[in-house]
Amino acid sequence: MSGAATAVRSEEMSKVSMQDIADRLKITKMSVSKALRGSEGVSEKLRAEILAAATEMGYDVKRAKNTPFLKDYHFAFVVRKRFFEKGEDFYTKIYHHLSDRCLLNGCSLTLFVLYEDFERDCRLPEAFRPEKYDGIFIGGQVDKVYFFLLENLKKPVVAIDFYYDESVCDCVLSDNFYMGYSATNHLIKNGHRDIGFLGVQPMPSSVQDRFYGYMKALREHGIEYDPARLMTNYDAKASVHTVHMRLPDRLPDAFVCDCDMAAYYLSLTLKAVGRGVPDGVSLISFDDTAIAAEMRPRLSTFNIDKAAFAGYSFEQMTRRLADPSQPFRRVYVPVHLKLRDSVRDMNFFKKGVFDWQLSGFGWTDGDGGPERFWGGFPREVPADYAFPDWALAPAEKYAGNPVFAPDAASWDCGNISGGVHNGSVLKKDGLFWYIYRGEMPFSGKTREGRALNVDYVCDIGLASSADGVRFTRRGGPLFRAGEEPEISFEDVCCVERDGTYYLFCNRWDWKNPSDPAKNGVYLAVSSDLLHWEKKGLVFPDARRIHRNACVLQNTHNRAVAINGEYIMYINDGLAAVSRDLIRWESRETGAHWPGGEGCFALTDHGGSGDIVLFTGGHHTGRFYAVGEALFKRDAPFTCRDYLLKPVLAADPSIPYESGFDAETGKKQISRWRDTVFFTGLTEHEGKLRLYYGGGEYYTCLAEIRLKGHASPDSGYV
């Protein structure tokens, strides 16, 4: 390539094409062009409709009208057939934007689709007569020999999105090396170390550059490149991506995919083997085509300005025609990473333990905002977004909060890590019963004197109330007797079945916090809520920690079975089923919902049989907020929808939701700002009562009015 490579900033260009306007109005693009330019050939009524539609869709009408005509140039646009397949709209959009630019300038653009046999045999496309065209645009890389066939036609050539070293033509490119480097860095910043690269073989120049950017990022972070991590799901013989990809026995944690279509087909392959995105594997890609926003979860991908590609290509071509002696240039279009839902933040967990369970993390707040605490939610939420009909919302906080606090003279005196929270609330014998997690300071040493990096432990307490607002302690600590000092019992989910209560909580062994044989979901049963028979870990043979059990229940806290099986939602793409609530079988579901942990799994609410899983964790810039995900009974492990905004979040004006005491609002009593989470919910007088933790220290109350009528008191279907 002769001449200096030149980077050019993008001008503001419409992302809406004339073809989009024509498609909407079901008319020809030529009619749209005439109306926008003020030319004859369309009626005044149609012109008004076109201008109104263009304005509404965001098209730059003023620019179109003021664009001067150039010489009546005729251009050819040559593109491989596989780049014009359904779903592969990257070059399609570039072509439409380029066609618009030509029409507005009095030029024509003819599309020629290059079939594989024509390229192999070095034949020009049918009906392509070089003498009829003033210049040739090549959309996407073609075979090197074929490229020089086109270049040797002695017509100006603009290569779009590729280059060859020996070529003598202008090129319009995206910075693929930077994008590959940046995409890989994004995965690494989110805690991924085992990262694969999925790319077509052999690699065109754009994919090669992305791969070398990937390699640079790995090396900078001291990650050794494994050639076995270079894979493809592109069938070169059929010229299509495929789900029939052979996966390695040990999958990477994440993939950098060479294009959105490759990422889409990989997601289908992963789903077929029970690995979800991003819970099982994170994906990041390039091009931001339509499929990236349509697939679920939505794909994080680099947006490449396709209108700029077209505009720069047109300018390069007309510049070359005006002065053939000018040096050849490489022009780079703007790009930016569009973050959606397909990359999991692995930093959120530490080998099964939440970061905030360990001391030394300091005064946590929401200052990181969207970058740190987005939780996998879409970055672009409509300003007029309203909760869908299935949502249980809005939540109204009780004016008299908090309703329960640590007792300085009791075992549950609280600690800077937390207080009394994350409990279940049930109604029995006319009373509200609160089975809660109570926190206390811990010396940080085992019985034998080993120092641990933990300053708290928890046990389970019991309180009751006649009104669900003023609680009296009735029992506790209930579980730690006879245990080693470093054992902690936390985060309660309790359900009732036939007069027996089944309490699921998290058991942690701070001496071995990443050992699944010693940590995870723990079960105890009782007939009176006061005396408990401890059954032990529910999943002692698990290969990874199962935690935060959410057993499906109705609004009266009775366990609900579907087709004879009780359902348990667990973090990290896991779920479990049981026929007796004692023996559980866990499974990888591939289900994805953003927002972190499960809080509470609810069905039979307000006359609806839908399943709503309340979630808690990073949420659209909040450190910890409550969201909701929708599931259906016919597929209880497939997430159908989720809320784009939290239903319950901390109010920065409320001190006790941001780590300060309720009495003065000035004393720091918790590490956690901007933090609400709950595991307790029950129905009362047509409302759902949510007992949430404020700043991980107090128990607070919020209510959601049920739609329809009071819920049926049933539990088995």
PDB file of C-alpha atoms in Angstrom, residues 285-473:
ATOM      1  CA  SER A 285     -17.986 -10.040  19.231  1.00  0.00           C
ATOM      2  CA  PHE A 286     -17.732  -7.472  16.434  1.00  0.00           C
ATOM      3  CA  ASP A 287     -19.964  -5.647  13.911  1.00  0.00           C
ATOM      4  CA  ASP A 288     -23.150  -4.946  15.973  1.00  0.00           C
ATOM      5  CA  THR A 289     -25.455  -6.452  13.369  1.00  0.00           C
ATOM      6  CA  ALA A 290     -29.179  -6.956  13.969  1.00  0.00           C
ATOM      7  CA  ILE A 291     -28.696 -10.426  15.417  1.00  0.00           C
ATOM      8  CA  ALA A 292     -26.574  -9.034  18.257  1.00  0.00           C
ATOM      9  CA  ALA A 293     -29.584  -7.193  19.695  1.00  0.00           C
ATOM     10  CA  GLU A 294     -32.095  -9.918  18.825  1.00  0.00           C
ATOM     11  CA  MET A 295     -30.355 -12.922  20.381  1.00  0.00           C
ATOM     12  CA  ARG A 296     -30.878 -13.744  24.069  1.00  0.00           C
ATOM     13  CA  PRO A 297     -28.892 -12.837  25.973  1.00  0.00           C
ATOM     14  CA  ARG A 298     -28.105  -9.794  23.887  1.00  0.00           C
ATOM     15  CA  LEU A 299     -24.573  -9.768  22.561  1.00  0.00           C
ATOM     16  CA  SER A 300     -21.820  -7.402  23.664  1.00  0.00           C
ATOM     17  CA  THR A 301     -20.160  -6.372  20.426  1.00  0.00           C
ATOM     18  CA  PHE A 302     -18.147  -3.626  18.777  1.00  0.00           C
ATOM     19  CA  ASN A 303     -20.330  -1.183  16.915  1.00  0.00           C
ATOM     20  CA  ILE A 304     -18.675  -0.170  13.643  1.00  0.00           C
ATOM     21  CA  ASP A 305     -20.152   2.921  12.021  1.00  0.00           C
ATOM     22  CA  LYS A 306     -21.568   1.506   8.787  1.00  0.00           C
ATOM     23  CA  ALA A 307     -22.825   4.887   7.585  1.00  0.00           C
ATOM     24  CA  ALA A 308     -19.289   6.221   8.028  1.00  0.00           C
ATOM     25  CA  PHE A 309     -17.952   3.236   6.074  1.00  0.00           C
ATOM     26  CA  ALA A 310     -20.232   4.209   3.194  1.00  0.00           C
ATOM     27  CA  GLY A 311     -19.515   7.937   3.455  1.00  0.00           C
ATOM     28  CA  TYR A 312     -15.749   7.538   3.566  1.00  0.00           C
ATOM     29  CA  SER A 313     -15.825   5.028   0.724  1.00  0.00           C
ATOM     30  CA  PHE A 314     -17.803   7.433  -1.460  1.00  0.00           C
ATOM     31  CA  GLU A 315     -15.481  10.305  -0.634  1.00  0.00           C
ATOM     32  CA  GLN A 316     -12.396   8.222  -1.397  1.00  0.00           C
ATOM     33  CA  MET A 317     -13.846   7.171  -4.747  1.00  0.00           C
ATOM     34  CA  THR A 318     -14.850  10.680  -5.874  1.00  0.00           C
ATOM     35  CA  ARG A 319     -11.546  12.062  -4.625  1.00  0.00           C
ATOM     36  CA  ARG A 320      -9.677   9.481  -6.721  1.00  0.00           C
ATOM     37  CA  LEU A 321     -11.768  10.285  -9.801  1.00  0.00           C
ATOM     38  CA  ALA A 322     -11.143  14.007  -9.373  1.00  0.00           C
ATOM     39  CA  ASP A 323      -7.375  13.578  -8.981  1.00  0.00           C
ATOM     40  CA  PRO A 324      -5.948  10.125  -9.841  1.00  0.00           C
ATOM     41  CA  SER A 325      -2.433  11.269  -8.893  1.00  0.00           C
ATOM     42  CA  GLN A 326      -3.172  11.671  -5.169  1.00  0.00           C
ATOM     43  CA  PRO A 327      -1.489   9.170  -2.822  1.00  0.00           C
ATOM     44  CA  PHE A 328      -3.535   6.154  -1.835  1.00  0.00           C
ATOM     45  CA  ARG A 329      -4.973   6.246   1.647  1.00  0.00           C
ATOM     46  CA  ARG A 330      -6.238   4.016   4.411  1.00  0.00           C
ATOM     47  CA  VAL A 331      -9.119   5.669   6.257  1.00  0.00           C
ATOM     48  CA  TYR A 332     -10.382   4.368   9.593  1.00  0.00           C
ATOM     49  CA  VAL A 333     -14.005   4.589  10.715  1.00  0.00           C
ATOM     50  CA  PRO A 334     -15.109   5.109  14.332  1.00  0.00           C
ATOM     51  CA  VAL A 335     -15.838   2.102  16.553  1.00  0.00           C
ATOM     52  CA  HIS A 336     -17.074   1.639  20.105  1.00  0.00           C
ATOM     53  CA  LEU A 337     -17.835  -1.331  22.333  1.00  0.00           C
ATOM     54  CA  LYS A 338     -21.567  -1.734  22.912  1.00  0.00           C
ATOM     55  CA  LEU A 339     -21.965  -3.603  26.197  1.00  0.00           C
ATOM     56  CA  ARG A 340     -25.055  -5.746  26.545  1.00  0.00           C
ATOM     57  CA  ASP A 341     -25.611  -9.006  28.436  1.00  0.00           C
ATOM     58  CA  SER A 342     -23.216 -11.667  27.157  1.00  0.00           C
ATOM     59  CA  VAL A 343     -20.185 -11.056  29.395  1.00  0.00           C
ATOM     60  CA  ARG A 344     -20.268 -12.235  32.966  1.00  0.00           C
ATOM     61  CA  ASP A 345     -18.392 -10.344  35.669  1.00  0.00           C
ATOM     62  CA  MET A 346     -16.281 -13.111  37.166  1.00  0.00           C
ATOM     63  CA  ASN A 347     -14.830 -10.675  39.705  1.00  0.00           C
ATOM     64  CA  PHE A 348     -18.197 -10.705  41.437  1.00  0.00           C
ATOM     65  CA  PHE A 349     -17.447 -14.142  42.854  1.00  0.00           C
ATOM     66  CA  LYS A 350     -14.296 -15.517  44.488  1.00  0.00           C
ATOM     67  CA  LYS A 351     -14.329 -19.298  44.081  1.00  0.00           C
ATOM     68  CA  GLY A 352     -17.871 -19.513  45.391  1.00  0.00           C
ATOM     69  CA  VAL A 353     -17.520 -16.759  47.965  1.00  0.00           C
ATOM     70  CA  PHE A 354     -18.855 -13.246  47.498  1.00  0.00           C
ATOM     71  CA  ASP A 355     -16.230 -10.516  47.758  1.00  0.00           C
ATOM     72  CA  TRP A 356     -18.161  -8.738  50.464  1.00  0.00           C
ATOM     73  CA  GLN A 357     -18.085 -11.819  52.708  1.00  0.00           C
ATOM     74  CA  LEU A 358     -14.364 -11.287  53.287  1.00  0.00           C
ATOM     75  CA  SER A 359     -12.889  -8.448  55.316  1.00  0.00           C
ATOM     76  CA  GLY A 360     -10.488  -5.879  53.944  1.00  0.00           C
ATOM     77  CA  PHE A 361     -12.641  -4.707  51.034  1.00  0.00           C
ATOM     78  CA  GLY A 362     -13.228  -1.345  52.655  1.00  0.00           C
ATOM     79  CA  TRP A 363     -16.039   1.153  52.395  1.00  0.00           C
ATOM     80  CA  THR A 364     -17.879  -0.028  49.296  1.00  0.00           C
ATOM     81  CA  ASP A 365     -20.030   2.453  47.420  1.00  0.00           C
ATOM     82  CA  GLY A 366     -21.561   2.990  44.026  1.00  0.00           C
ATOM     83  CA  ASP A 367     -18.980   5.441  42.724  1.00  0.00           C
ATOM     84  CA  GLY A 368     -17.949   2.952  40.048  1.00  0.00           C
ATOM     85  CA  GLY A 369     -21.365   3.487  38.509  1.00  0.00           C
ATOM     86  CA  PRO A 370     -22.289   1.811  35.235  1.00  0.00           C
ATOM     87  CA  GLU A 371     -18.848   0.399  34.518  1.00  0.00           C
ATOM     88  CA  ARG A 372     -18.476  -1.520  37.776  1.00  0.00           C
ATOM     89  CA  PHE A 373     -22.028  -2.239  38.868  1.00  0.00           C
ATOM     90  CA  TRP A 374     -24.076  -2.769  35.726  1.00  0.00           C
ATOM     91  CA  GLY A 375     -24.820  -6.452  36.391  1.00  0.00           C
ATOM     92  CA  GLY A 376     -25.165  -7.576  32.776  1.00  0.00           C
ATOM     93  CA  PHE A 377     -28.187  -5.380  32.036  1.00  0.00           C
ATOM     94  CA  PRO A 378     -28.614  -3.500  28.743  1.00  0.00           C
ATOM     95  CA  ARG A 379     -26.868  -0.144  28.666  1.00  0.00           C
ATOM     96  CA  GLU A 380     -29.606   1.477  26.627  1.00  0.00           C
ATOM     97  CA  VAL A 381     -32.942   1.662  28.450  1.00  0.00           C
ATOM     98  CA  PRO A 382     -35.737   3.733  26.870  1.00  0.00           C
ATOM     99  CA  ALA A 383     -36.479   6.902  28.797  1.00  0.00           C
ATOM    100  CA  ASP A 384     -40.191   5.972  28.865  1.00  0.00           C
ATOM    101  CA  TYR A 385     -39.560   2.377  29.987  1.00  0.00           C
ATOM    102  CA  ALA A 386     -42.466   1.002  32.030  1.00  0.00           C
ATOM    103  CA  PHE A 387     -42.622  -2.264  33.924  1.00  0.00           C
ATOM    104  CA  PRO A 388     -44.314  -5.003  31.839  1.00  0.00           C
ATOM    105  CA  ASP A 389     -47.663  -6.478  32.856  1.00  0.00           C
ATOM    106  CA  TRP A 390     -46.100  -9.566  34.413  1.00  0.00           C
ATOM    107  CA  ALA A 391     -43.938  -7.531  36.799  1.00  0.00           C
ATOM    108  CA  LEU A 392     -44.671  -7.310  40.505  1.00  0.00           C
ATOM    109  CA  ALA A 393     -44.249  -3.585  40.994  1.00  0.00           C
ATOM    110  CA  PRO A 394     -43.934  -0.919  42.219  1.00  0.00           C
ATOM    111  CA  ALA A 395     -42.516  -1.489  45.704  1.00  0.00           C
ATOM    112  CA  GLU A 396     -43.419   1.075  48.361  1.00  0.00           C
ATOM    113  CA  LYS A 397     -41.146   1.362  51.373  1.00  0.00           C
ATOM    114  CA  TYR A 398     -42.640   1.436  54.876  1.00  0.00           C
ATOM    115  CA  ALA A 399     -42.357   4.880  56.441  1.00  0.00           C
ATOM    116  CA  GLY A 400     -41.439   3.425  59.847  1.00  0.00           C
ATOM    117  CA  ASN A 401     -38.341   1.538  58.653  1.00  0.00           C
ATOM    118  CA  PRO A 402     -36.286  -0.172  59.895  1.00  0.00           C
ATOM    119  CA  VAL A 403     -38.535  -2.799  61.507  1.00  0.00           C
ATOM    120  CA  PHE A 404     -35.769  -4.926  63.081  1.00  0.00           C
ATOM    121  CA  ALA A 405     -32.253  -4.091  64.249  1.00  0.00           C
ATOM    122  CA  PRO A 406     -29.264  -5.773  65.902  1.00  0.00           C
ATOM    123  CA  ASP A 407     -29.336  -5.961  69.712  1.00  0.00           C
ATOM    124  CA  ALA A 408     -26.087  -4.778  71.280  1.00  0.00           C
ATOM    125  CA  ALA A 409     -26.760  -6.957  74.335  1.00  0.00           C
ATOM    126  CA  SER A 410     -27.584 -10.108  72.361  1.00  0.00           C
ATOM    127  CA  TRP A 411     -25.719 -12.676  70.266  1.00  0.00           C
ATOM    128  CA  ASP A 412     -26.975 -10.929  67.109  1.00  0.00           C
ATOM    129  CA  CYS A 413     -25.280  -7.664  68.048  1.00  0.00           C
ATOM    130  CA  GLY A 414     -24.123  -7.023  64.496  1.00  0.00           C
ATOM    131  CA  ASN A 415     -20.751  -6.214  63.054  1.00  0.00           C
ATOM    132  CA  ILE A 416     -19.352  -3.699  60.591  1.00  0.00           C
ATOM    133  CA  SER A 417     -19.985  -6.426  57.993  1.00  0.00           C
ATOM    134  CA  GLY A 418     -23.713  -6.697  58.752  1.00  0.00           C
ATOM    135  CA  GLY A 419     -26.507  -7.116  61.266  1.00  0.00           C
ATOM    136  CA  VAL A 420     -29.918  -8.827  61.116  1.00  0.00           C
ATOM    137  CA  HIS A 421     -31.244  -9.412  57.601  1.00  0.00           C
ATOM    138  CA  ASN A 422     -31.746 -11.948  54.765  1.00  0.00           C
ATOM    139  CA  GLY A 423     -34.388 -13.994  56.537  1.00  0.00           C
ATOM    140  CA  SER A 424     -37.690 -15.682  55.692  1.00  0.00           C
ATOM    141  CA  VAL A 425     -41.064 -14.444  56.939  1.00  0.00           C
ATOM    142  CA  LEU A 426     -43.990 -16.843  57.362  1.00  0.00           C
ATOM    143  CA  LYS A 427     -47.400 -16.601  59.019  1.00  0.00           C
ATOM    144  CA  LYS A 428     -48.290 -19.209  61.663  1.00  0.00           C
ATOM    145  CA  ASP A 429     -50.875 -19.200  64.467  1.00  0.00           C
ATOM    146  CA  GLY A 430     -51.887 -15.631  63.680  1.00  0.00           C
ATOM    147  CA  LEU A 431     -48.348 -14.289  63.940  1.00  0.00           C
ATOM    148  CA  PHE A 432     -45.600 -13.242  61.550  1.00  0.00           C
ATOM    149  CA  TRP A 433     -42.487 -15.343  62.154  1.00  0.00           C
ATOM    150  CA  TYR A 434     -39.122 -13.999  61.050  1.00  0.00           C
ATOM    151  CA  ILE A 435     -36.332 -16.591  60.656  1.00  0.00           C
ATOM    152  CA  TYR A 436     -33.335 -14.374  60.095  1.00  0.00           C
ATOM    153  CA  ARG A 437     -29.585 -14.247  59.671  1.00  0.00           C
ATOM    154  CA  GLY A 438     -27.947 -12.670  62.704  1.00  0.00           C
ATOM    155  CA  GLU A 439     -24.368 -11.484  62.514  1.00  0.00           C
ATOM    156  CA  MET A 440     -21.709 -11.222  65.215  1.00  0.00           C
ATOM    157  CA  PRO A 441     -17.998 -10.365  65.366  1.00  0.00           C
ATOM    158  CA  PHE A 442     -15.487 -13.167  64.897  1.00  0.00           C
ATOM    159  CA  SER A 443     -11.940 -13.223  66.210  1.00  0.00           C
ATOM    160  CA  GLY A 444     -10.695 -14.441  62.842  1.00  0.00           C
ATOM    161  CA  LYS A 445      -8.983 -17.471  64.362  1.00  0.00           C
ATOM    162  CA  THR A 446      -9.775 -21.167  64.274  1.00  0.00           C
ATOM    163  CA  ARG A 447      -9.825 -23.274  67.435  1.00  0.00           C
ATOM    164  CA  GLU A 448      -6.219 -24.265  66.774  1.00  0.00           C
ATOM    165  CA  GLY A 449      -5.206 -20.616  66.360  1.00  0.00           C
ATOM    166  CA  ARG A 450      -5.041 -20.351  62.567  1.00  0.00           C
ATOM    167  CA  ALA A 451      -5.678 -16.795  61.400  1.00  0.00           C
ATOM    168  CA  LEU A 452      -8.431 -16.293  58.795  1.00  0.00           C
ATOM    169  CA  ASN A 453      -9.210 -13.230  56.706  1.00  0.00           C
ATOM    170  CA  VAL A 454     -12.776 -13.004  58.033  1.00  0.00           C
ATOM    171  CA  ASP A 455     -14.155 -10.836  60.832  1.00  0.00           C
ATOM    172  CA  TYR A 456     -17.703 -12.168  61.231  1.00  0.00           C
ATOM    173  CA  VAL A 457     -19.870 -15.273  61.515  1.00  0.00           C
ATOM    174  CA  CYS A 458     -23.636 -15.667  61.418  1.00  0.00           C
ATOM    175  CA  ASP A 459     -26.272 -17.889  62.962  1.00  0.00           C
ATOM    176  CA  ILE A 460     -30.025 -18.222  62.565  1.00  0.00           C
ATOM    177  CA  GLY A 461     -32.430 -16.382  64.862  1.00  0.00           C
ATOM    178  CA  LEU A 462     -36.201 -16.341  65.300  1.00  0.00           C
ATOM    179  CA  ALA A 463     -38.547 -13.421  66.019  1.00  0.00           C
ATOM    180  CA  SER A 464     -42.324 -12.969  65.932  1.00  0.00           C
ATOM    181  CA  SER A 465     -44.773 -10.128  65.457  1.00  0.00           C
ATOM    182  CA  ALA A 466     -48.517  -9.620  65.581  1.00  0.00           C
ATOM    183  CA  ASP A 467     -48.480  -6.979  62.847  1.00  0.00           C
ATOM    184  CA  GLY A 468     -45.363  -7.826  60.847  1.00  0.00           C
ATOM    185  CA  VAL A 469     -43.757  -4.547  61.888  1.00  0.00           C
ATOM    186  CA  ARG A 470     -42.827  -4.780  65.588  1.00  0.00           C
ATOM    187  CA  PHE A 471     -40.820  -7.968  66.183  1.00  0.00           C
ATOM    188  CA  THR A 472     -39.830  -9.706  69.431  1.00  0.00           C
ATOM    189  CA  ARG A 473     -36.911 -12.143  69.588  1.00  0.00           C
TER     190      ARG A 473
END
